[in-house]
Short mmCIF file of C-alpha atoms and ligand atoms in Angstrom, two decimals:
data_model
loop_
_atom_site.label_atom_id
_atom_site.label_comp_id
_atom_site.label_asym_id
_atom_site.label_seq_id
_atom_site.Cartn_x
_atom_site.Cartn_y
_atom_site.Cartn_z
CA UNK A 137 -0.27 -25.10 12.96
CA UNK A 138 3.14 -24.98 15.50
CA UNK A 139 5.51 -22.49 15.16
CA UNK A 140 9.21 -23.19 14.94
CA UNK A 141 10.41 -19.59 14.48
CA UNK A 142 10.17 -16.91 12.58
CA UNK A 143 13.01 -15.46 10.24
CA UNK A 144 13.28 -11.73 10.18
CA UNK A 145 14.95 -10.89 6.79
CA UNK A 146 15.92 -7.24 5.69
CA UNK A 147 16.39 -6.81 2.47
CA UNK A 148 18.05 -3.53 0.90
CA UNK A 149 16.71 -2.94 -2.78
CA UNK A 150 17.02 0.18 -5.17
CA UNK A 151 14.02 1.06 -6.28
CA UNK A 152 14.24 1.75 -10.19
CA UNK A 153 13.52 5.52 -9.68
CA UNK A 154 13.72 8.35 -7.14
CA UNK A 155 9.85 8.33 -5.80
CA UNK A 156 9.20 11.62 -4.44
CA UNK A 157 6.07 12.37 -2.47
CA UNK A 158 5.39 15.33 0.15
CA UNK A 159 6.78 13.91 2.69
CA UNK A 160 10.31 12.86 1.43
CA UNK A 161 11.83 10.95 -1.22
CA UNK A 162 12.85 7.06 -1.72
CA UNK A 163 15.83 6.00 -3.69
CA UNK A 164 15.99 2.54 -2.17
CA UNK A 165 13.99 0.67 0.46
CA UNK A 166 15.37 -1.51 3.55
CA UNK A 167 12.70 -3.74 3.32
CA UNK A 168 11.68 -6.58 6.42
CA UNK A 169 10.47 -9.46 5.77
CA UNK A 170 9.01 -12.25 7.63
CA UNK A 171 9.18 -16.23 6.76
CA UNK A 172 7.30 -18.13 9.49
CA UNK A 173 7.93 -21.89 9.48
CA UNK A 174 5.79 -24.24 11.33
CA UNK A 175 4.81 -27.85 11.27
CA UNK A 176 2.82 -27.41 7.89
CA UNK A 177 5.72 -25.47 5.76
CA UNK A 178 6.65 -21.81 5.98
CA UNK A 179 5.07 -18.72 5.21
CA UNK A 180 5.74 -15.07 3.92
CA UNK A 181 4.91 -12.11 5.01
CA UNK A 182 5.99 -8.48 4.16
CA UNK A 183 6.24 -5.56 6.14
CA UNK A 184 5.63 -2.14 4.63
CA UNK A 185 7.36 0.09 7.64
CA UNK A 186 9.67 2.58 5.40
CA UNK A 187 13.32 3.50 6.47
CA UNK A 188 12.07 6.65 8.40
CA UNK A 189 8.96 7.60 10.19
CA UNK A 190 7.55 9.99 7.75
CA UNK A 191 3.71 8.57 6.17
CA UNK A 192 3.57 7.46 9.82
CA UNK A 193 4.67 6.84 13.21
CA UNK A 194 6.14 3.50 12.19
CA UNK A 195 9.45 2.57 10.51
CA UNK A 196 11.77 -0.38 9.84
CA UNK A 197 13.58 -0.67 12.51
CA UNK A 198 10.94 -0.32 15.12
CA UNK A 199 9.16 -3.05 13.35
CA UNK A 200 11.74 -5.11 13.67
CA UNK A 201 11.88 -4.56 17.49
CA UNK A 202 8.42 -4.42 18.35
CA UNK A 203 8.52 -7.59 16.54
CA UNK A 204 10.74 -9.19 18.21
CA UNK A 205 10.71 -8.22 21.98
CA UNK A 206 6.81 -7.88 22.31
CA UNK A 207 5.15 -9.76 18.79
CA UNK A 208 6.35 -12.49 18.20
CA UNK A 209 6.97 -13.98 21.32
CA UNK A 210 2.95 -13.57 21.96
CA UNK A 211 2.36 -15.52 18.82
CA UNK A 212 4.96 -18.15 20.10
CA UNK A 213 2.74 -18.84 23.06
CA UNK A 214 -0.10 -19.98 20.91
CA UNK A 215 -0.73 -23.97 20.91
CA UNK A 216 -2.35 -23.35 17.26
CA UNK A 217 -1.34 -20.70 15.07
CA UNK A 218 -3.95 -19.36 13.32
CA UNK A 219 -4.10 -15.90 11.47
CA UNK A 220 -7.19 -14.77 13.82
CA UNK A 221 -5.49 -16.10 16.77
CA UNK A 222 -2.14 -14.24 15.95
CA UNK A 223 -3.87 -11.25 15.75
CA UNK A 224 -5.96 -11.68 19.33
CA UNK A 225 -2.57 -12.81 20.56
CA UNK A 226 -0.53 -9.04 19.32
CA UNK A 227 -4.12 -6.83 19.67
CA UNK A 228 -2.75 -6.27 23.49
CA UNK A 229 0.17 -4.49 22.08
CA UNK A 230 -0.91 -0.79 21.03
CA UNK A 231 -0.21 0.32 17.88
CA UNK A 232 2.18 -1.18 14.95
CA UNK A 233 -0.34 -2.30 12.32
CA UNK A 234 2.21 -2.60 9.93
CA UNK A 235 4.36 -4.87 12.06
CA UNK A 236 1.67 -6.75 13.10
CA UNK A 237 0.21 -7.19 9.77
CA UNK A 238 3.48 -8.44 8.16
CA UNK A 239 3.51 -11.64 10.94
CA UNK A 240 -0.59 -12.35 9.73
CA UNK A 241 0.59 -11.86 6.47
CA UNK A 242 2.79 -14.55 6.85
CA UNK A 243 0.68 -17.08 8.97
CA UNK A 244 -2.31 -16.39 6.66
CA UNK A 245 0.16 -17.78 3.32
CA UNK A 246 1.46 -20.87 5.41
CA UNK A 247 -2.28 -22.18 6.40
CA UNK A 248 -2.96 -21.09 3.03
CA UNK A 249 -0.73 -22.94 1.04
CA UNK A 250 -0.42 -26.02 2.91
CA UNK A 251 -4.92 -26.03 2.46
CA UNK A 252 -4.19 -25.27 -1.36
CA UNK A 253 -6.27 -22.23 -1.30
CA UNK A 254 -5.38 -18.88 -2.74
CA UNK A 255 -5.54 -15.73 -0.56
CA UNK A 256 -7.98 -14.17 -3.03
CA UNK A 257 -10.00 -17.05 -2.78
CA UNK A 258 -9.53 -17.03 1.29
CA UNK A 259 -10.79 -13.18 1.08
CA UNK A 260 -13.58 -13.59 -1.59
CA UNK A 261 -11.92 -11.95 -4.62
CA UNK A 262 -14.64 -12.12 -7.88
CA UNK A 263 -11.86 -11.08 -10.17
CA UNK A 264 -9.16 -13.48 -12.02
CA UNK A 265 -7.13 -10.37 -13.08
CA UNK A 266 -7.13 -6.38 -12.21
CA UNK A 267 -6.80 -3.13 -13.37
CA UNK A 268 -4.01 -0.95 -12.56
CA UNK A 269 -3.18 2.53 -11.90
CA UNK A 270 0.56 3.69 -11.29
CA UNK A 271 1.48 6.36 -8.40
CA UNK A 272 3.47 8.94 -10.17
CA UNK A 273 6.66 10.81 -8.01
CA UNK A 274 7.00 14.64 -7.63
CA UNK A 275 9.32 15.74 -10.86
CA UNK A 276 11.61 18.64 -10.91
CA UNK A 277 9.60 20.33 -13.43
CA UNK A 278 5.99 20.22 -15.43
CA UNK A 279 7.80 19.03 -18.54
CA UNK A 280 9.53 16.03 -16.98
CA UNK A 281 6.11 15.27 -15.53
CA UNK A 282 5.06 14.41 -18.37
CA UNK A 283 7.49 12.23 -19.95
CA UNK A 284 6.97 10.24 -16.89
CA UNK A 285 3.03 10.02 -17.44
CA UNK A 286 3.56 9.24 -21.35
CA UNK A 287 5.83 6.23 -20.46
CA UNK A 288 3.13 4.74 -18.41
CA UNK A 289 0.59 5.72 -20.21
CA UNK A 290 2.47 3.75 -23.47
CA UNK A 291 3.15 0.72 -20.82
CA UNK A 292 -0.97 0.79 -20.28
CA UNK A 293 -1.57 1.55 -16.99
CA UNK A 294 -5.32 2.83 -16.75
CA UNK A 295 -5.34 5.36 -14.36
CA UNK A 296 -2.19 7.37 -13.46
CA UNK A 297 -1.83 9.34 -9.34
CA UNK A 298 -0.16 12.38 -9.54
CA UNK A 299 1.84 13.10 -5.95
CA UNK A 300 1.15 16.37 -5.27
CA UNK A 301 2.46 19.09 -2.49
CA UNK A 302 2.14 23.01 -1.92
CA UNK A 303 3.89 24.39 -4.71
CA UNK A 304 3.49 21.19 -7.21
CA UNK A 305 -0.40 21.14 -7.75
CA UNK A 306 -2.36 23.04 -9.55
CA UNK A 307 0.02 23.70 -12.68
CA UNK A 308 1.20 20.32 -13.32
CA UNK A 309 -2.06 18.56 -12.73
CA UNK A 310 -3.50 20.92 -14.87
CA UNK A 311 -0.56 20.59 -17.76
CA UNK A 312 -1.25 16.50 -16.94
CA UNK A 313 -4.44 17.06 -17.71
CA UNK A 314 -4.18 19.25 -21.09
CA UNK A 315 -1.61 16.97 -22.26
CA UNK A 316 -3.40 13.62 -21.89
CA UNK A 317 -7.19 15.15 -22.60
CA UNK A 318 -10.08 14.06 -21.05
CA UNK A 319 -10.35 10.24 -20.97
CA UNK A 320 -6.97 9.82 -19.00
CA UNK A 321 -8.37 8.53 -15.38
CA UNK A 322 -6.40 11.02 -13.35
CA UNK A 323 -6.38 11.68 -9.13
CA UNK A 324 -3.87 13.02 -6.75
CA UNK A 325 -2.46 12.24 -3.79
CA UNK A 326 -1.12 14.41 -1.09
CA UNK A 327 0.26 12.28 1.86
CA UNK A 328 -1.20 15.24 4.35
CA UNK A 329 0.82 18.01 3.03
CA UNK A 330 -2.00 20.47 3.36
CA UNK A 331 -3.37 22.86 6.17
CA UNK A 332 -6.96 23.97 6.51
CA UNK A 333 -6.06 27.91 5.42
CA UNK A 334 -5.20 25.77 2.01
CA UNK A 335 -8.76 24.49 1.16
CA UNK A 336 -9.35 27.51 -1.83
CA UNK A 337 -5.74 26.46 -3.26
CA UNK A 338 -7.20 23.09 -3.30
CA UNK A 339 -10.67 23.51 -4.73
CA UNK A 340 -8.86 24.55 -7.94
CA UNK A 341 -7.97 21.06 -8.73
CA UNK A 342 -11.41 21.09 -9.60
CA UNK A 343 -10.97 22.10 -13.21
CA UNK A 344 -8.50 18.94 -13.76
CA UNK A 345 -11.95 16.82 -13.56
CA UNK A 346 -10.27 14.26 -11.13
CA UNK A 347 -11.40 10.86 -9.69
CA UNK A 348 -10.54 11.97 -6.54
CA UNK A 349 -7.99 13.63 -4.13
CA UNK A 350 -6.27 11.19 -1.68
CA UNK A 351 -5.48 12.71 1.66
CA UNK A 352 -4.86 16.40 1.77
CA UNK A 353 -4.98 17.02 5.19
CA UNK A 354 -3.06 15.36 8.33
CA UNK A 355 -4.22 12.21 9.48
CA UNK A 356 -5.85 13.49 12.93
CA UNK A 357 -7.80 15.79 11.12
CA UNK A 358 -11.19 14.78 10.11
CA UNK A 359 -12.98 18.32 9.84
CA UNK A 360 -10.80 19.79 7.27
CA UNK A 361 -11.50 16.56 5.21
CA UNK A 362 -15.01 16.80 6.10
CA UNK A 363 -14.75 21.22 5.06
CA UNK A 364 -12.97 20.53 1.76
CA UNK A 365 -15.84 17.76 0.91
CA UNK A 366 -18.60 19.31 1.40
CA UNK A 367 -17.35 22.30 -1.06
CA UNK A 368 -15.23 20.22 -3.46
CA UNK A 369 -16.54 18.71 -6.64
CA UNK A 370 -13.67 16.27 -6.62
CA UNK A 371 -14.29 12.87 -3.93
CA UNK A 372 -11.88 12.86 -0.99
CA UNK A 373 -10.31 9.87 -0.41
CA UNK A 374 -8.93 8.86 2.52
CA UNK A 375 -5.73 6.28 2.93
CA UNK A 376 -3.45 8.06 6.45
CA UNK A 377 -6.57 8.25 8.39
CA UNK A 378 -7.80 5.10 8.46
CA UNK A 379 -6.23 3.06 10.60
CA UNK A 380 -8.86 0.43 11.36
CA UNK A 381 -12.34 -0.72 10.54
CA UNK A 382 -13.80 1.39 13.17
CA UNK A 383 -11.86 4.40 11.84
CA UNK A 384 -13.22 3.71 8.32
CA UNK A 385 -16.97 3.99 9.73
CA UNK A 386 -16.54 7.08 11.29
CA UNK A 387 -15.04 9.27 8.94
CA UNK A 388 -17.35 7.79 6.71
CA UNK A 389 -20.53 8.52 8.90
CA UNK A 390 -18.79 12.28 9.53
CA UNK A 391 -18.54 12.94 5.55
CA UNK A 392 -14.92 12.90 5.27
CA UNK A 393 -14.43 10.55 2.67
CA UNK A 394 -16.66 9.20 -0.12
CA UNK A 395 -13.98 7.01 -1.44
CA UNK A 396 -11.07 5.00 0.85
CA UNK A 397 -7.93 3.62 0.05
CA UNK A 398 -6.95 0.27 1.99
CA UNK A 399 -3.65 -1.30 2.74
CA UNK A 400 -3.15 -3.86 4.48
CA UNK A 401 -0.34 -3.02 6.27
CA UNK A 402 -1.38 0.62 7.52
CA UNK A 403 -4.82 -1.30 9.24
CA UNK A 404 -2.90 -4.03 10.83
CA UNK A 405 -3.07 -6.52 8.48
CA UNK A 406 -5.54 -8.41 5.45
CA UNK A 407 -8.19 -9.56 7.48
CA UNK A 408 -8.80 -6.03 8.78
CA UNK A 409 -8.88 -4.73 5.43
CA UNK A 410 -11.51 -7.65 4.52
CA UNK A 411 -13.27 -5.52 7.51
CA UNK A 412 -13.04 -2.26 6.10
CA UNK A 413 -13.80 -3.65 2.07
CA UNK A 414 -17.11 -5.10 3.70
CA UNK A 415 -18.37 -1.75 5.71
CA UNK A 416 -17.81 0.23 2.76
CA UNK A 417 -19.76 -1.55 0.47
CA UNK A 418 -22.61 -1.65 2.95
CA UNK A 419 -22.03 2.23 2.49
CA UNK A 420 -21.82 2.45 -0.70
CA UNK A 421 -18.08 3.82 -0.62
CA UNK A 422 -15.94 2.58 -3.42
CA UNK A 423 -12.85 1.39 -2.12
CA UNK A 424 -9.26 0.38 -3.91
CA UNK A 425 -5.67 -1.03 -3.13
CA UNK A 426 -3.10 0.89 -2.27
CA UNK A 427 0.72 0.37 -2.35
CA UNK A 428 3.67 1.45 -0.44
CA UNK A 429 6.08 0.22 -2.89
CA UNK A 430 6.41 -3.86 -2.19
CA UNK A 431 7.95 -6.27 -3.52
CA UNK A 432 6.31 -9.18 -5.21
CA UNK A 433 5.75 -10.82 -1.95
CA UNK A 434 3.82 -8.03 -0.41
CA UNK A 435 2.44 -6.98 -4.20
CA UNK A 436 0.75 -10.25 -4.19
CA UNK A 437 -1.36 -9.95 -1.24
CA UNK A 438 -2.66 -6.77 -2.80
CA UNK A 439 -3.67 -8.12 -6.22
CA UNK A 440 -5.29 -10.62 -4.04
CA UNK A 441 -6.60 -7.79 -2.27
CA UNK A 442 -7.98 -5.57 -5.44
CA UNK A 443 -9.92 -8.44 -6.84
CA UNK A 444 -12.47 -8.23 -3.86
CA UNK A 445 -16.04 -6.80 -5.35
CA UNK A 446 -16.15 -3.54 -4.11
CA UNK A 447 -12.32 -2.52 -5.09
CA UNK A 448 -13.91 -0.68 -7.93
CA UNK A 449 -11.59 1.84 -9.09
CA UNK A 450 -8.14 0.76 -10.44
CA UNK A 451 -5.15 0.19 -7.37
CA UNK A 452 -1.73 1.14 -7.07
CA UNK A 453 -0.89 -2.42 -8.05
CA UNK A 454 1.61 -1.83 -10.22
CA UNK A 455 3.75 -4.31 -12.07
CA UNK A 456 6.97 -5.70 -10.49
CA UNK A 457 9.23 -3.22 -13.29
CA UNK A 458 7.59 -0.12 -11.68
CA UNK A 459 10.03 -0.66 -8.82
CA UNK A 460 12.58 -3.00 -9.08
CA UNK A 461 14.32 -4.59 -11.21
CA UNK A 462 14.54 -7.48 -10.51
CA UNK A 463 11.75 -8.12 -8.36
CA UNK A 464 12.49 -10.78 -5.24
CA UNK A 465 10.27 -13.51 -7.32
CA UNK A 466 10.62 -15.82 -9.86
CA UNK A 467 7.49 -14.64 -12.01
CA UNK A 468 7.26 -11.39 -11.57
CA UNK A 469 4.17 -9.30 -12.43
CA UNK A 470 3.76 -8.26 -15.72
CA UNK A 471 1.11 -5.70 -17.48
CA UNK A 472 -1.36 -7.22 -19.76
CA UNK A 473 -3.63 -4.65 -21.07
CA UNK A 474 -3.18 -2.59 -18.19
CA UNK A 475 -4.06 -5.38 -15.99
CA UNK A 476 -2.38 -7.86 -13.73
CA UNK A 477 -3.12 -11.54 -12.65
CA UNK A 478 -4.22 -12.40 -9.64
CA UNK A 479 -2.40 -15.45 -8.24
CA UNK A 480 -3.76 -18.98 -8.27
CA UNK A 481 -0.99 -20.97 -6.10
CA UNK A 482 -1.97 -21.23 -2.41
CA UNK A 483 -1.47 -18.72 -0.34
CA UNK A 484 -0.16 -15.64 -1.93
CA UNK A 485 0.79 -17.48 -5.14
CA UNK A 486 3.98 -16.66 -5.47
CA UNK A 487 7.79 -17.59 -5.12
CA UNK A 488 10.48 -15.79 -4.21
CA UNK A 489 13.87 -16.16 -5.81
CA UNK A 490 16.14 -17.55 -3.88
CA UNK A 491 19.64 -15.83 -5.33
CA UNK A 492 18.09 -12.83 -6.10
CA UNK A 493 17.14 -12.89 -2.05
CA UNK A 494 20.37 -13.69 -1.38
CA UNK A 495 22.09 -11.11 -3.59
CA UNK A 496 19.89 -8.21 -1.50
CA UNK A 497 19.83 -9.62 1.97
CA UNK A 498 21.18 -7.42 4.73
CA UNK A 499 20.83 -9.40 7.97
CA UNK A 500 18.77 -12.55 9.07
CA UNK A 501 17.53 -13.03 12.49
CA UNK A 502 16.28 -16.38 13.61
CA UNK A 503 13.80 -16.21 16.44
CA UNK A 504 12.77 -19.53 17.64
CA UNK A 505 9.48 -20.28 18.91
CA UNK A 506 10.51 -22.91 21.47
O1 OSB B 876 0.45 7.44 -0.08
O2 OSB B 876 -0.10 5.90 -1.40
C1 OSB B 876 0.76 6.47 -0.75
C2 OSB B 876 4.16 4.91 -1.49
C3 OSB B 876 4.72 4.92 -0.24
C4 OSB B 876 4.03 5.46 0.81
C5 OSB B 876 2.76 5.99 0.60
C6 OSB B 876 2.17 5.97 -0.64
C7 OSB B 876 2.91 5.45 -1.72
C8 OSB B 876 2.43 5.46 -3.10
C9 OSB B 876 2.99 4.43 -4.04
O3 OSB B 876 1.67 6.28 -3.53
C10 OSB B 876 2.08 3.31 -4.22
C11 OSB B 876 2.76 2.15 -4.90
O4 OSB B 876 2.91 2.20 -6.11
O5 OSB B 876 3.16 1.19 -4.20
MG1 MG B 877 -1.61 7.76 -0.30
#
C-alpha cells in the first residue's frame, strides 16, 4: 500500500455524562482522529490521548505533534505501508503508544478493508458477539450511585466497574453491593489513586466479594501491587502498568497481577495487544478490553479486540449511548442482552457519519506523504 497523506481530524464531542474517576473528571472529549488514504482506499484510526495528561504522560495535543513532526513522516518514507512496517518505522521514537497506535490503527483498517477481512478475523477473535460491562463515574453521593448502577443494570450490562478513590470506596462499594445482592458481577477501578500506607483501607473491599480491583497503586510501582496481592482475596488487575508485552510478562512473573486489562492504545497499538492476549493465556491470566471512552471508530477495534479467546471476563465495551449521543457512525452499537456485535465489514466494520463528523469537527490537518 502507498501513502498519500494522512488527515488529522479533532473532533470535540460531549460525552452524555460527567465521568469522574480519581484522577479528574470528563465532560467532553477533544478527540484525534486519523484517516490514512493510500492507493487501496483510506483508513481509520482513533487516538485515545485525553485533553490533559492525567491517566498518563500523553495527551491530545502532543499526539497530534509527535504525530506530525516525528510519526508520520517515518511512515511516509515507507515504499509499502504495512501495519508491522509502520510500527518498525515509529518504534525509534520513544514513547507515545497511544499516538502511535492510532496511525496502525488506521493502516491496519485500510489493508483490511480493501482484503475484505474483518479486524477480528485479522486478530483471531472466536466470538461473533460479546459481553459487556459498563465503567461507572465517581457520584456525589452513595444514593446517586445507585441510581446510576440500576439504570445499567435495567439497560443489561453484565458486569458493572465502580471508579473508586480515597474517600469513595469502601461505603459505596459496599452499599453497591447490598443493593444489587450477590450475583451482580462487580470490580473497581482506581486509576492509581492509592499509596502503599493504604493497603489495610484496601483489603476491606474484600467483603464486597469483587472480580477484581483494577490498578490501585501508581503505575511505576510493582511491589505495592505485588504486597496488596499476596494478602488480598480480591485479583489485582493491572491496566496503567502495562505498557507493552514485555511489561505484561514481568509483572506477571513478579505476582502483581493475576488478571490484565488491555487497550490498545495505552500498549502502542492492536498488534501489541494481540502480544500481550497471547502471553497471558500461556499464563493462564485472564485478560479483557478496556475503554477510554471512544467513539464508534475506536469502540470497534475493541469489540474486535474482546472477541479474542482469552478475553474472558466481560470489557468496558460499552454501547455507543453510554457516551455520546450521537455516536460518529452510522450504526451505532446497540445492547442485545447485554452483549454487542462484533463487526463483519472489513477492517473495523464500521462507517462513520459523515454530517455528524462534520457537525463536531474542530480542525483538519492534511499531511501529505509526498
Ligand atoms: O481506567 O479504565 C480506565 C476511561 C478513561 C480513562 C481510563 C479509564 C476509563 C474507563 C472508562 O474506565 C472505560 C470506557 O467505558 O471506555
Ligand atoms: Mg482502568
Amino acid at each position: 500500500m502507498k501513502l498519500e497523506g494522512v488527515e488529522l481530524r479533532r473532533v470535540r464531542m460531549p460525552l452524555v455524562g460527567r465521568f469522574e474517576t480519581s484522577f479528574g473528571a470528563e465532560l467532553d472529549r477533544d478527540i484525534l482522529l486519523v484517516r490514512i488514504v493510500s492507493d487501496t482506499g483510506e483508513g481509520w484510526g482513533e487516538c485515545v490521548a485525553m485533553n490533559d495528561p492525567l491517566y498518563s504522560a500523553e495527551y491530545v495535543d502532543g499526539a497530534q505533534q509527535v504525530l506530525e513532526r516525528h510519526l508520520l513522516p517515518r511512515v511516509f518514507a515507507l515504499p509499502d505501508a504495512t501495519a508491522e512496517a509502520a510500527n518498525a518505522a515509529m518504534a525509534q521514537v520513544k514513547g507515545h503508544p497511544m499516538a502511535k497506535g492510532a496511525v496502525e490503527m488506521a493502516v491496519l483498517d485500510a489493508e483490511l478493508r480493501a482484503a475484505g477481512v474483518s479486524l477480528a478475523e485479522h486478530l483471531g477473535a472466536v466470538r461473533d458477539r460479546v459481553p459487556c460491562g459498563v465503567s461507572v463515574g465517581i457520584q456525589p453521593d452513595p444514593d446517586t450511585l445507585l441510581r446510576e448502577v440500576a439504570r445499567y443494570v435495567e439497560q443489561g450490562y453484565v458486569r458493572v466497574k465502580l471508579k473508586i478513590a480515597p474517600g469513595w470506596d469502601v461505603e459505596p462499594v459496599l452499599a453497591v453491593r447490598d443493593h444489587f445482592g450477590a450475583e451482580l458481577l462487580l470490580q473497581v477501578d482506581a486509576n492509581c489513586g492509592y499509596r502503599p500506607e493504604d493497603v489495610p483501607r484496601l483489603l476491606e473491599l474484600d467483603d464486597a466479594d469483587l472480580l477484581l480491583i483494577e490498578q490501585p497503586f501508581p503505575e511505576d510501582d510493582l511491589d505495592t501491587h505485588v504486597e496488596l496481592a499476596r494478602r488480598s482475596r480480591t485479583p489485582v488487575c493491572l491496566d496503567e502498568s502495562i505498557t507493552s508485552a514485555s511489561v505484561a510478562r514481568h509483572a506477571i512473573a513478579v505476582g502483581a497481577c493475576s488478571v490484565v486489562n488491555i487497550k490498545s492504545g495505552r500498549v502502542g497499538g492492536l498488534l501489541e495487544s494481540r502480544r500481550i492476549h497471547d502471553l497471558c493465556a500461556e499464563a493462564g491470566v485472564p485478560v479483557w478490553c478496556g475503554g477510554m471512552l471512544e467513539t464508534g471508530i475506536g469502540r470497534a477495534a475493541n469489540v474486535a479486540l474482546a472477541a479474542l479467546p482469552n478475553c474472558t471476563l466481560p470489557g468496558d465495551t460499552s454501547a455507543s449511548s453510554r457516551y455520546w449521543d450521537p455516536d460518529l457512525i452510522t450504526e451505532p452499537f446497540e445492547l442485545q442482552d447485554g452483549m454487542l456485535p462484533v463487526p463483519t465489514g472489513g477492517g473495523l466494520g464500521v462507517e462513520v457519519d459523515a454530517e455528524r463528523l462534520a457537525e463536531v469537527t474542530a480542525s483538519v490537518t492534511w499531511c501529505p506523504a509526498g
